[in-house]
Short mmCIF file of C-alpha atoms in Angstrom, two decimals:
data_model
loop_
_atom_site.label_atom_id
_atom_site.label_comp_id
_atom_site.label_asym_id
_atom_site.label_seq_id
_atom_site.Cartn_x
_atom_site.Cartn_y
_atom_site.Cartn_z
CA UNK A 1 16.94 17.79 -16.73
CA UNK A 2 20.01 19.43 -15.23
CA UNK A 3 20.22 20.74 -11.63
CA UNK A 4 19.58 24.35 -12.65
CA UNK A 5 16.63 23.45 -14.89
CA UNK A 6 15.18 21.22 -12.18
CA UNK A 7 15.45 23.98 -9.60
CA UNK A 8 13.78 26.51 -11.93
CA UNK A 9 11.05 24.05 -12.90
CA UNK A 10 10.28 23.16 -9.27
CA UNK A 11 10.17 26.84 -8.29
CA UNK A 12 7.21 27.39 -10.58
CA UNK A 13 3.68 26.41 -9.65
CA UNK A 14 2.99 23.51 -12.01
CA UNK A 15 -0.24 21.71 -12.73
CA UNK A 16 1.01 18.21 -13.33
CA UNK A 17 -1.72 15.64 -12.79
CA UNK A 18 -1.06 12.45 -10.84
CA UNK A 19 -2.10 8.85 -11.11
CA UNK A 20 -1.22 6.32 -8.43
CA UNK A 21 -1.96 2.63 -8.98
CA UNK A 22 -1.86 1.09 -5.49
CA UNK A 23 -2.59 -2.63 -5.48
CA UNK A 24 -1.62 -5.81 -3.68
CA UNK A 25 1.01 -7.51 -5.83
CA UNK A 26 4.36 -9.08 -5.11
CA UNK A 27 7.78 -7.97 -6.32
CA UNK A 28 7.97 -11.09 -8.47
CA UNK A 29 4.57 -10.73 -10.16
CA UNK A 30 5.66 -8.57 -13.10
CA UNK A 31 7.57 -9.62 -16.18
CA UNK A 32 9.75 -6.53 -15.82
CA UNK A 33 10.85 -7.89 -12.42
CA UNK A 34 11.51 -11.39 -13.74
CA UNK A 35 8.18 -13.24 -13.60
CA UNK A 36 8.74 -16.07 -16.11
CA UNK A 37 5.27 -16.28 -17.69
CA UNK A 38 5.57 -12.66 -18.92
CA UNK A 39 1.84 -11.98 -18.58
CA UNK A 40 2.07 -8.27 -17.76
CA UNK A 41 2.91 -6.70 -21.15
CA UNK A 42 1.40 -3.31 -20.33
CA UNK A 43 3.19 -2.88 -17.01
CA UNK A 44 6.36 -4.15 -18.66
CA UNK A 45 5.93 -1.51 -21.37
CA UNK A 46 5.26 1.10 -18.69
CA UNK A 47 8.61 0.11 -17.17
CA UNK A 48 10.40 0.27 -20.54
CA UNK A 49 8.99 3.77 -21.12
CA UNK A 50 9.66 4.92 -17.56
CA UNK A 51 11.76 3.94 -14.57
CA UNK A 52 11.91 0.77 -12.49
CA UNK A 53 12.58 1.13 -8.77
CA UNK A 54 14.21 -2.08 -7.57
CA UNK A 55 14.56 -1.05 -3.92
CA UNK A 56 11.12 0.35 -3.17
CA UNK A 57 9.23 -0.37 0.05
CA UNK A 58 5.85 -0.18 1.66
CA UNK A 59 5.61 1.47 5.07
CA UNK A 60 4.09 -1.63 6.68
CA UNK A 61 3.56 -5.28 5.75
CA UNK A 62 -0.23 -4.82 5.82
CA UNK A 63 -2.71 -2.87 3.70
CA UNK A 64 -4.40 -0.26 5.94
CA UNK A 65 -1.26 1.18 7.56
CA UNK A 66 0.48 1.34 4.18
CA UNK A 67 -2.41 3.27 2.69
CA UNK A 68 -2.39 5.71 5.61
CA UNK A 69 1.36 6.16 5.12
CA UNK A 70 1.07 6.86 1.39
CA UNK A 71 -1.57 9.55 1.86
CA UNK A 72 0.10 11.24 4.87
CA UNK A 73 3.79 10.77 4.05
CA UNK A 74 4.23 9.47 7.60
CA UNK A 75 5.04 6.16 9.21
CA UNK A 76 1.94 4.37 10.54
CA UNK A 77 3.28 4.65 14.08
CA UNK A 78 3.16 8.44 13.63
CA UNK A 79 -0.24 8.70 11.90
CA UNK A 80 -1.99 6.34 14.34
CA UNK A 81 -2.42 3.26 12.16
CA UNK A 82 -1.07 0.80 14.68
CA UNK A 83 -2.10 -0.93 17.90
CA UNK A 84 -0.72 -1.00 21.42
CA UNK A 85 -2.93 -3.91 22.50
CA UNK A 86 0.01 -6.29 22.12
CA UNK A 87 3.65 -5.88 21.19
CA UNK A 88 4.57 -5.76 17.49
CA UNK A 89 1.15 -6.78 16.19
CA UNK A 90 -0.09 -6.19 12.67
CA UNK A 91 -3.42 -4.37 12.77
CA UNK A 92 -5.71 -3.05 10.06
CA UNK A 93 -9.29 -1.75 9.65
CA UNK A 94 -11.82 -4.60 9.62
CA UNK A 95 -15.54 -3.86 9.81
CA UNK A 96 -15.64 -3.71 13.60
CA UNK A 97 -12.77 -1.24 14.03
CA UNK A 98 -13.73 1.95 15.87
CA UNK A 99 -10.79 4.06 14.70
CA UNK A 100 -9.64 5.50 11.40
CA UNK A 101 -7.62 8.33 9.93
CA UNK A 102 -7.42 11.14 12.45
CA UNK A 103 -8.66 14.67 11.65
CA UNK A 104 -5.25 15.96 12.74
CA UNK A 105 -3.57 14.18 9.82
CA UNK A 106 -3.12 16.10 6.56
CA UNK A 107 -3.70 13.89 3.54
CA UNK A 108 -2.24 14.41 0.09
CA UNK A 109 -5.60 15.23 -1.57
CA UNK A 110 -6.33 17.86 1.10
CA UNK A 111 -3.10 19.65 0.23
CA UNK A 112 -3.48 19.24 -3.54
CA UNK A 113 -6.99 20.69 -3.34
CA UNK A 114 -5.45 23.99 -2.25
CA UNK A 115 -3.56 24.08 -5.55
CA UNK A 116 -6.73 23.54 -7.58
CA UNK A 117 -6.67 19.76 -7.97
CA UNK A 118 -9.72 17.53 -8.30
CA UNK A 119 -9.12 14.27 -6.45
CA UNK A 120 -10.74 10.87 -6.88
CA UNK A 121 -10.28 7.53 -5.15
CA UNK A 122 -11.37 4.39 -7.00
CA UNK A 123 -11.42 1.16 -5.02
CA UNK A 124 -10.56 0.37 -1.42
CA UNK A 125 -10.26 3.21 1.10
CA UNK A 126 -9.45 1.15 4.22
CA UNK A 127 -8.75 4.11 6.51
CA UNK A 128 -11.90 3.76 8.60
CA UNK A 129 -15.51 3.25 7.56
CA UNK A 130 -17.39 5.41 10.08
CA UNK A 131 -18.76 8.69 8.70
CA UNK A 132 -16.04 10.89 10.21
CA UNK A 133 -13.41 8.93 8.30
CA UNK A 134 -15.13 9.18 4.91
CA UNK A 135 -12.60 10.00 2.12
CA UNK A 136 -14.63 13.02 0.99
CA UNK A 137 -13.99 14.49 4.44
CA UNK A 138 -10.26 14.11 3.87
CA UNK A 139 -9.66 15.86 0.57
CA UNK A 140 -11.16 13.59 -2.06
CA UNK A 141 -13.85 15.10 -4.26
CA UNK A 142 -15.10 11.79 -5.65
CA UNK A 143 -15.15 8.17 -4.53
CA UNK A 144 -16.22 4.99 -6.20
CA UNK A 145 -15.38 1.93 -4.15
CA UNK A 146 -15.61 0.42 -0.71
CA UNK A 147 -14.42 1.24 2.80
CA UNK A 148 -13.18 -2.32 3.37
CA UNK A 149 -11.99 -5.23 1.27
CA UNK A 150 -14.47 -7.48 -0.57
CA UNK A 151 -14.65 -10.17 2.11
CA UNK A 152 -17.84 -12.18 2.25
CA UNK A 153 -20.49 -13.04 1.43
CA UNK A 154 -21.88 -12.39 4.88
CA UNK A 155 -25.37 -13.11 6.21
CA UNK A 156 -26.27 -9.48 7.09
CA UNK A 157 -27.11 -10.65 10.60
CA UNK A 158 -23.85 -11.56 12.29
CA UNK A 159 -21.85 -9.60 9.68
CA UNK A 160 -23.12 -7.17 7.04
CA UNK A 161 -21.91 -7.32 3.46
CA UNK A 162 -19.47 -4.55 2.56
CA UNK A 163 -21.05 -1.47 0.94
CA UNK A 164 -19.91 0.11 -2.33
CA UNK A 165 -20.02 3.91 -2.41
CA UNK A 166 -20.42 6.55 -5.03
CA UNK A 167 -19.26 9.71 -3.31
CA UNK A 168 -21.21 10.25 -0.08
CA UNK A 169 -23.66 7.36 -0.31
CA UNK A 170 -23.63 3.63 -0.75
CA UNK A 171 -25.07 2.30 -4.01
CA UNK A 172 -25.17 -1.37 -3.09
CA UNK A 173 -23.27 -4.13 -1.35
CA UNK A 174 -20.72 -6.69 -2.46
CA UNK A 175 -22.18 -10.09 -3.39
CA UNK A 176 -25.72 -8.63 -3.47
CA UNK A 177 -25.52 -5.81 -6.02
CA UNK A 178 -21.89 -6.23 -7.03
CA UNK A 179 -21.52 -9.92 -7.72
CA UNK A 180 -18.45 -12.02 -6.97
CA UNK A 181 -18.75 -15.73 -7.71
CA UNK A 182 -16.81 -17.47 -4.95
CA UNK A 183 -16.71 -20.74 -6.91
CA UNK A 184 -15.35 -19.42 -10.20
CA UNK A 185 -13.86 -16.08 -9.12
CA UNK A 186 -15.88 -14.24 -11.73
CA UNK A 187 -16.65 -10.57 -11.10
CA UNK A 188 -16.73 -7.55 -13.40
CA UNK A 189 -15.56 -5.13 -10.70
CA UNK A 190 -12.19 -4.39 -12.30
CA UNK A 191 -13.97 -3.39 -15.53
CA UNK A 192 -16.24 -1.07 -13.53
CA UNK A 193 -13.21 0.45 -11.78
CA UNK A 194 -11.46 0.86 -15.13
CA UNK A 195 -14.38 2.73 -16.67
CA UNK A 196 -14.58 4.98 -13.61
CA UNK A 197 -10.93 5.92 -14.16
CA UNK A 198 -11.32 6.58 -17.89
CA UNK A 199 -14.42 8.72 -17.35
CA UNK A 200 -12.79 10.74 -14.59
CA UNK A 201 -9.69 11.45 -16.66
CA UNK A 202 -11.78 12.49 -19.66
CA UNK A 203 -13.89 14.81 -17.55
CA UNK A 204 -10.89 16.57 -16.01
CA UNK A 205 -9.12 16.88 -19.34
CA UNK A 206 -12.25 18.38 -20.85
CA UNK A 207 -12.38 21.05 -18.16
CA UNK A 208 -8.59 21.57 -18.18
CA UNK A 209 -8.50 20.60 -14.52
CA UNK A 210 -5.39 19.12 -12.85
CA UNK A 211 -6.29 15.90 -11.06
CA UNK A 212 -5.11 13.26 -8.62
CA UNK A 213 -6.41 9.76 -9.35
CA UNK A 214 -5.84 7.11 -6.67
CA UNK A 215 -6.69 3.75 -8.31
CA UNK A 216 -6.68 1.31 -5.40
CA UNK A 217 -8.56 -1.76 -6.58
CA UNK A 218 -8.48 -5.08 -4.73
CA UNK A 219 -8.85 -7.86 -7.33
CA UNK A 220 -5.59 -9.56 -6.29
CA UNK A 221 -6.58 -9.66 -2.61
CA UNK A 222 -8.07 -13.02 -1.62
CA UNK A 223 -10.78 -13.91 -2.51
CA UNK A 224 -9.27 -13.14 -5.92
CA UNK A 225 -11.58 -12.22 -8.80
CA UNK A 226 -11.44 -11.47 -12.52
CA UNK A 227 -13.88 -10.70 -15.33
CA UNK A 228 -15.22 -13.51 -17.51
CA UNK A 229 -13.03 -12.63 -20.49
CA UNK A 230 -9.89 -13.09 -18.35
CA UNK A 231 -10.85 -16.24 -16.46
CA UNK A 232 -8.70 -19.19 -17.43
CA UNK A 233 -6.30 -17.14 -19.55
CA UNK A 234 -3.24 -17.22 -17.28
CA UNK A 235 -0.63 -19.89 -16.69
CA UNK A 236 -0.76 -18.83 -13.04
CA UNK A 237 -4.39 -19.72 -12.36
CA UNK A 238 -7.03 -17.36 -10.97
CA UNK A 239 -4.47 -15.04 -9.36
CA UNK A 240 -2.75 -14.71 -12.74
CA UNK A 241 -6.12 -14.01 -14.37
CA UNK A 242 -6.62 -11.09 -11.95
CA UNK A 243 -3.10 -9.80 -12.61
CA UNK A 244 -3.66 -9.98 -16.38
CA UNK A 245 -6.87 -7.97 -16.09
CA UNK A 246 -5.19 -5.35 -13.93
CA UNK A 247 -2.32 -5.15 -16.40
CA UNK A 248 -4.77 -4.74 -19.29
CA UNK A 249 -6.64 -2.02 -17.38
CA UNK A 250 -3.50 -0.05 -16.58
CA UNK A 251 -2.50 -0.28 -20.24
CA UNK A 252 -5.87 1.20 -21.26
CA UNK A 253 -5.54 4.02 -18.73
CA UNK A 254 -2.06 4.95 -19.99
CA UNK A 255 -3.22 4.79 -23.61
CA UNK A 256 -6.18 7.00 -22.68
CA UNK A 257 -3.80 9.63 -21.28
CA UNK A 258 -1.84 9.50 -24.53
CA UNK A 259 -4.95 9.68 -26.69
CA UNK A 260 -6.13 12.78 -24.81
CA UNK A 261 -2.72 14.36 -25.24
CA UNK A 262 -2.02 14.73 -21.52
CA UNK A 263 0.50 11.94 -20.89
CA UNK A 264 3.36 14.44 -20.72
CA UNK A 265 1.39 16.38 -18.11
CA UNK A 266 0.61 13.34 -15.97
CA UNK A 267 2.99 11.68 -13.52
CA UNK A 268 1.97 8.05 -12.96
CA UNK A 269 3.28 5.65 -10.34
CA UNK A 270 2.53 1.95 -9.88
CA UNK A 271 3.28 0.10 -6.65
CA UNK A 272 1.85 -2.21 -3.97
CA UNK A 273 0.64 -1.80 -0.39
CA UNK A 274 2.55 -4.88 0.84
CA UNK A 275 4.33 -7.94 -0.44
CA UNK A 276 2.44 -10.86 -1.92
CA UNK A 277 0.30 -12.82 0.53
CA UNK A 278 2.07 -16.18 0.45
CA UNK A 279 -0.51 -17.54 2.88
CA UNK A 280 -2.94 -17.45 -0.07
CA UNK A 281 -0.49 -18.83 -2.66
CA UNK A 282 -0.37 -20.37 -5.15
CA UNK A 283 -4.04 -20.13 -6.18
CA UNK A 284 -4.88 -16.82 -4.47
CA UNK A 285 -1.49 -15.26 -3.86
CA UNK A 286 1.45 -13.89 -5.79
CA UNK A 287 5.24 -14.09 -5.84
CA UNK A 288 7.91 -12.15 -3.99
CA UNK A 289 10.71 -13.46 -6.19
CA UNK A 290 13.91 -14.22 -4.30
CA UNK A 291 12.84 -12.37 -1.19
CA UNK A 292 12.07 -13.99 2.16
CA UNK A 293 8.49 -14.56 3.32
CA UNK A 294 5.54 -12.33 2.44
CA UNK A 295 2.75 -10.07 3.62
CA UNK A 296 2.47 -9.63 7.40
CA UNK A 297 6.26 -9.94 7.92
CA UNK A 298 9.06 -7.39 7.97
CA UNK A 299 11.32 -9.59 5.87
CA UNK A 300 11.99 -8.35 2.34
CA UNK A 301 9.10 -10.36 0.87
CA UNK A 302 6.68 -8.58 3.17
CA UNK A 303 7.72 -5.02 2.45
CA UNK A 304 9.72 -4.72 -0.77
CA UNK A 305 7.27 -3.78 -3.52
CA UNK A 306 7.29 -3.51 -7.30
CA UNK A 307 7.42 0.13 -8.38
CA UNK A 308 7.35 1.92 -11.72
CA UNK A 309 7.41 5.68 -12.42
CA UNK A 310 6.05 6.84 -15.82
CA UNK A 311 6.04 10.36 -17.21
CA UNK A 312 6.69 10.57 -20.96
CA UNK A 313 8.88 13.44 -22.03
CA UNK A 314 10.33 13.84 -18.55
CA UNK A 315 11.50 10.47 -17.23
CA UNK A 316 14.16 8.90 -19.47
CA UNK A 317 12.83 5.66 -20.96
CA UNK A 318 14.22 2.38 -19.71
CA UNK A 319 15.62 3.78 -16.48
CA UNK A 320 16.46 1.59 -13.49
CA UNK A 321 16.97 3.10 -10.05
CA UNK A 322 18.47 1.62 -6.90
CA UNK A 323 17.25 4.57 -4.86
CA UNK A 324 15.82 3.38 -1.55
CA UNK A 325 12.20 4.46 -1.94
CA UNK A 326 9.00 4.26 0.06
CA UNK A 327 5.30 4.72 -0.58
CA UNK A 328 5.58 7.73 1.75
CA UNK A 329 7.78 9.40 -0.87
CA UNK A 330 4.78 9.65 -3.21
CA UNK A 331 3.30 12.19 -0.79
CA UNK A 332 6.35 14.45 -0.84
CA UNK A 333 7.13 13.95 -4.52
CA UNK A 334 3.57 14.76 -5.57
CA UNK A 335 3.60 17.96 -3.53
CA UNK A 336 6.91 18.91 -5.12
CA UNK A 337 5.48 18.36 -8.60
CA UNK A 338 2.50 20.55 -7.70
CA UNK A 339 4.77 23.34 -6.49
CA UNK A 340 3.76 22.80 -2.85
CA UNK A 341 5.77 22.38 0.32
CA UNK A 342 5.08 19.52 2.74
CA UNK A 343 3.62 20.50 6.12
CA UNK A 344 6.27 21.92 8.43
CA UNK A 345 4.41 21.33 11.70
CA UNK A 346 4.93 17.53 11.77
CA UNK A 347 7.50 14.90 10.96
CA UNK A 348 7.26 13.83 7.31
CA UNK A 349 9.02 10.55 6.55
CA UNK A 350 8.72 10.68 2.76
CA UNK A 351 11.41 12.29 0.64
CA UNK A 352 11.22 14.03 -2.75
CA UNK A 353 12.21 11.44 -5.36
CA UNK A 354 12.48 13.91 -8.26
CA UNK A 355 16.29 14.13 -8.15
CA UNK A 356 16.43 10.33 -8.34
CA UNK A 357 13.80 10.15 -11.08
CA UNK A 358 14.91 13.05 -13.28
CA UNK A 359 18.64 13.22 -12.59
CA UNK A 360 19.54 9.69 -11.57
CA UNK A 361 20.82 10.81 -8.18
CA UNK A 362 20.95 8.49 -5.17
CA UNK A 363 19.70 10.10 -1.97
CA UNK A 364 21.11 8.64 1.25
CA UNK A 365 18.22 7.66 3.51
CA UNK A 366 17.26 4.70 5.73
CA UNK A 367 14.23 2.44 5.45
CA UNK A 368 12.48 1.50 8.71
CA UNK A 369 10.50 -1.72 8.95
CA UNK A 370 7.71 -1.44 11.52
CA UNK A 371 5.31 -4.06 12.76
CA UNK A 372 2.69 -2.40 14.92
CA UNK A 373 4.39 -0.28 17.56
CA UNK A 374 7.84 -1.85 17.13
CA UNK A 375 10.70 -1.01 14.82
CA UNK A 376 11.63 -4.50 13.71
CA UNK A 377 14.46 -3.72 11.30
CA UNK A 378 16.25 -0.95 9.45
CA UNK A 379 18.02 -0.79 6.10
CA UNK A 380 20.97 1.54 5.57
CA UNK A 381 22.63 1.24 2.19
CA UNK A 382 22.89 -2.44 1.32
CA UNK A 383 22.77 -3.58 4.95
CA UNK A 384 19.66 -4.58 6.85
CA UNK A 385 19.67 -5.08 10.61
CA UNK A 386 16.89 -7.02 12.34
CA UNK A 387 16.29 -5.87 15.92
CA UNK A 388 13.34 -8.26 16.24
CA UNK A 389 12.27 -11.26 14.19
CA UNK A 390 8.89 -12.95 13.94
CA UNK A 391 6.99 -14.67 11.17
CA UNK A 392 3.87 -15.77 13.05
CA UNK A 393 3.00 -17.56 16.27
CA UNK A 394 3.20 -21.32 16.82
CA UNK A 395 -0.52 -21.24 17.64
CA UNK A 396 -1.38 -19.76 14.25
CA UNK A 397 1.25 -21.81 12.43
CA UNK A 398 -0.24 -25.04 13.83
CA UNK A 399 -3.56 -24.04 12.22
CA UNK A 400 -1.93 -23.88 8.79
CA UNK A 401 -1.28 -20.13 8.78
CA UNK A 402 2.20 -19.71 7.34
CA UNK A 403 3.60 -16.40 6.08
CA UNK A 404 6.85 -18.05 4.92
CA UNK A 405 5.82 -21.33 3.26
CA UNK A 406 8.82 -23.41 2.23
CA UNK A 407 11.22 -20.75 3.47
CA UNK A 408 12.29 -21.70 6.96
CA UNK A 409 15.58 -19.99 7.87
CA UNK A 410 16.79 -21.19 11.26
CA UNK A 411 16.96 -18.39 13.82
CA UNK A 412 15.48 -15.90 11.37
CA UNK A 413 11.89 -16.90 10.46
CA UNK A 414 11.03 -17.39 14.12
CA UNK A 415 7.58 -18.40 15.40
CA UNK A 416 8.10 -16.49 18.62
CA UNK A 417 8.84 -12.78 18.80
CA UNK A 418 12.62 -12.80 19.23
CA UNK A 419 14.61 -9.79 20.41
CA UNK A 420 18.01 -9.01 18.88
CA UNK A 421 18.50 -5.47 20.12
CA UNK A 422 21.87 -6.27 21.74
CA UNK A 423 23.24 -8.06 18.68
CA UNK A 424 21.02 -7.39 15.66
CA UNK A 425 20.95 -9.93 12.85
CA UNK A 426 22.71 -8.24 9.94
CA UNK A 427 22.34 -9.08 6.24
CA UNK A 428 23.99 -7.73 3.10
CA UNK A 429 21.01 -7.45 0.77
CA UNK A 430 23.14 -7.07 -2.33
CA UNK A 431 24.77 -10.46 -1.88
CA UNK A 432 21.94 -12.05 0.12
CA UNK A 433 18.53 -10.63 -0.88
CA UNK A 434 16.84 -13.71 0.57
CA UNK A 435 18.12 -12.94 4.11
CA UNK A 436 19.51 -16.44 4.55
CA UNK A 437 23.06 -15.74 5.71
CA UNK A 438 23.46 -13.37 8.67
CA UNK A 439 26.90 -11.80 8.93
CA UNK A 440 29.19 -13.03 11.66
CA UNK A 441 29.00 -10.88 14.80
CA UNK A 442 32.79 -10.66 15.33
CA UNK A 443 33.55 -9.76 11.70
CA UNK A 444 34.96 -6.36 10.81
CA UNK A 445 32.16 -5.94 8.25
CA UNK A 446 29.51 -6.45 10.94
CA UNK A 447 31.19 -3.98 13.29
CA UNK A 448 31.60 -1.27 10.65
CA UNK A 449 28.04 -1.59 9.35
CA UNK A 450 26.46 -1.62 12.80
CA UNK A 451 28.39 1.47 13.87
CA UNK A 452 26.69 3.39 11.07
CA UNK A 453 23.28 1.77 11.54
CA UNK A 454 23.26 2.33 15.31
CA UNK A 455 23.62 6.10 14.83
CA UNK A 456 20.68 6.11 12.39
CA UNK A 457 18.49 4.11 14.77
CA UNK A 458 19.39 6.26 17.76
CA UNK A 459 18.50 9.44 15.89
CA UNK A 460 15.25 7.93 14.66
CA UNK A 461 14.13 6.85 18.12
CA UNK A 462 15.02 10.22 19.63
CA UNK A 463 12.64 11.97 17.22
CA UNK A 464 9.86 9.37 17.32
CA UNK A 465 6.60 10.72 18.74
CA UNK A 466 3.92 8.05 18.21
CA UNK A 467 0.44 9.15 17.23
CA UNK A 468 -2.69 8.16 19.10
CA UNK A 469 -3.26 4.48 18.20
CA UNK A 470 -6.40 4.13 16.10
CA UNK A 471 -6.52 0.32 15.89
CA UNK A 472 -7.05 -0.65 19.53
CA UNK A 473 -10.84 -0.73 19.90
CA UNK A 474 -13.38 -2.92 18.10
CA UNK A 475 -17.18 -2.83 18.35
CA UNK A 476 -19.64 -4.82 16.22
CA UNK A 477 -22.11 -1.96 16.48
CA UNK A 478 -19.95 0.23 14.20
CA UNK A 479 -19.91 -2.25 11.30
CA UNK A 480 -21.36 -1.37 7.89
CA UNK A 481 -24.97 -1.86 9.06
CA UNK A 482 -26.55 1.37 7.86
CA UNK A 483 -24.15 3.45 5.76
CA UNK A 484 -25.34 6.75 4.27
CA UNK A 485 -27.76 6.11 1.42
CA UNK A 486 -28.92 2.71 2.69
CA UNK A 487 -32.46 3.98 3.27
CA UNK A 488 -32.87 4.86 -0.42
CA UNK A 489 -31.98 1.29 -1.35
CA UNK A 490 -33.86 -0.45 1.42
CA UNK A 491 -30.57 -1.91 2.61
CA UNK A 492 -30.31 -0.52 6.13
CA UNK A 493 -29.59 -3.18 8.74
CA UNK A 494 -30.16 -3.03 12.48
CA UNK A 495 -26.90 -2.87 14.43
CA UNK A 496 -26.37 -4.76 17.69
CA UNK A 497 -25.95 -2.96 21.00
CA UNK A 498 -22.64 -1.17 21.33
CA UNK A 499 -20.06 -3.23 23.19
CA UNK A 500 -16.56 -1.83 22.63
CA UNK A 501 -13.69 -4.18 23.35
CA UNK A 502 -9.98 -4.42 22.78
CA UNK A 503 -9.26 -5.70 19.28
CA UNK A 504 -7.43 -9.02 19.14
CA UNK A 505 -4.53 -9.09 16.73
CA UNK A 506 -2.90 -12.56 16.54
CA UNK A 507 -0.12 -11.71 14.06
#
């Protein structure tokens, strides 16, 4: 696709459908990215038929803020998915969170709906579980999944089990109606989520309706689960079993698109909401390859994610891109494919990746690494500057909580929040992807790189207007006690008296 053809094609209102696979997997979990057991043949084939992004990032090292960023195209600190209760704390949306996605935010499905799209989310929403935050109030037409992760089982007295929704109403709860065997890891949830995807695609193809499918299942999030036919089939244990089932499911979805004859009309993207959770490894967590640390940190292992773009007939097969990409770019790129402009009344952090995908261009842009309300690091080109470092606190570390197991780098993987704003720690990620060898402060290379990076950071901070923080207040009374539809099932639970408090975020 040449520049003129691309410009003409983008100027027309197109009805390309979209599929986004948004899971929790590490950069090193796929064969296409070097995983030695080669147990992801379908994702590897997806990569061989499409394009690998080797320098692709989440917007946060934790699930909820990353999901908010993908759907809004905005950094979590802009869309409100952060906390100001303590400096640089990771925060998400547990059952007792009061906040969620704000009405003032414009989500991708809301905008696509205006162009005639039908939108479905399958799996974990995680942008607030109170009624005003329901995904069908924010542009989705259909939902099959849960507002939170599949933690539990709970006793329905101190903590209620997480509900599973079909559209507006719950249809059961995890561990009660949707079984997960905590001893064996057996659960058929991925198969249920797969069938939901296949049925939705068939329905939209039958009615010639463009669609957006957001497949956000949580099988690789501890406690990890897999269906009976996949248990014990991986060299990597239960986590590998879950990865193999996800890989098999994605293969079936892609084959279904081809069978229906709509693969060339469907742009599909696979990526992760954060790096692998090394705290759960090896039995319940994945691999971040050569990168430092994992989920919860702003080192490469916490925020660099596997990413594959697939669009037969449009994306040249076997492509590899070093474009610096972000989950926020899926917002802008999807709008571009649909012939829509991003909102002009707010700062959008995502860029349109189509020139990189279709023409092989490299777009100069920075990557910002946020932890809560603090910009911890920034990447410009091949250089990454850390303005703050922190793995996790000594208090948590002494309890066995370690986000960087076996990866201590003196002065880098600090257990106290260390400030480096005067002299940032600088790494060349091309030569040192593991962030083990900071460049010497007096070196000419350090001085030249920091001159460029400092301008980028200054401009970024001048334009930063934080959103209202949504993750500050917790209240047990707002938990999933009596979701819509509970009365039909006899599963309504009595909530405790409201007692809002500041949420405590230790990491």
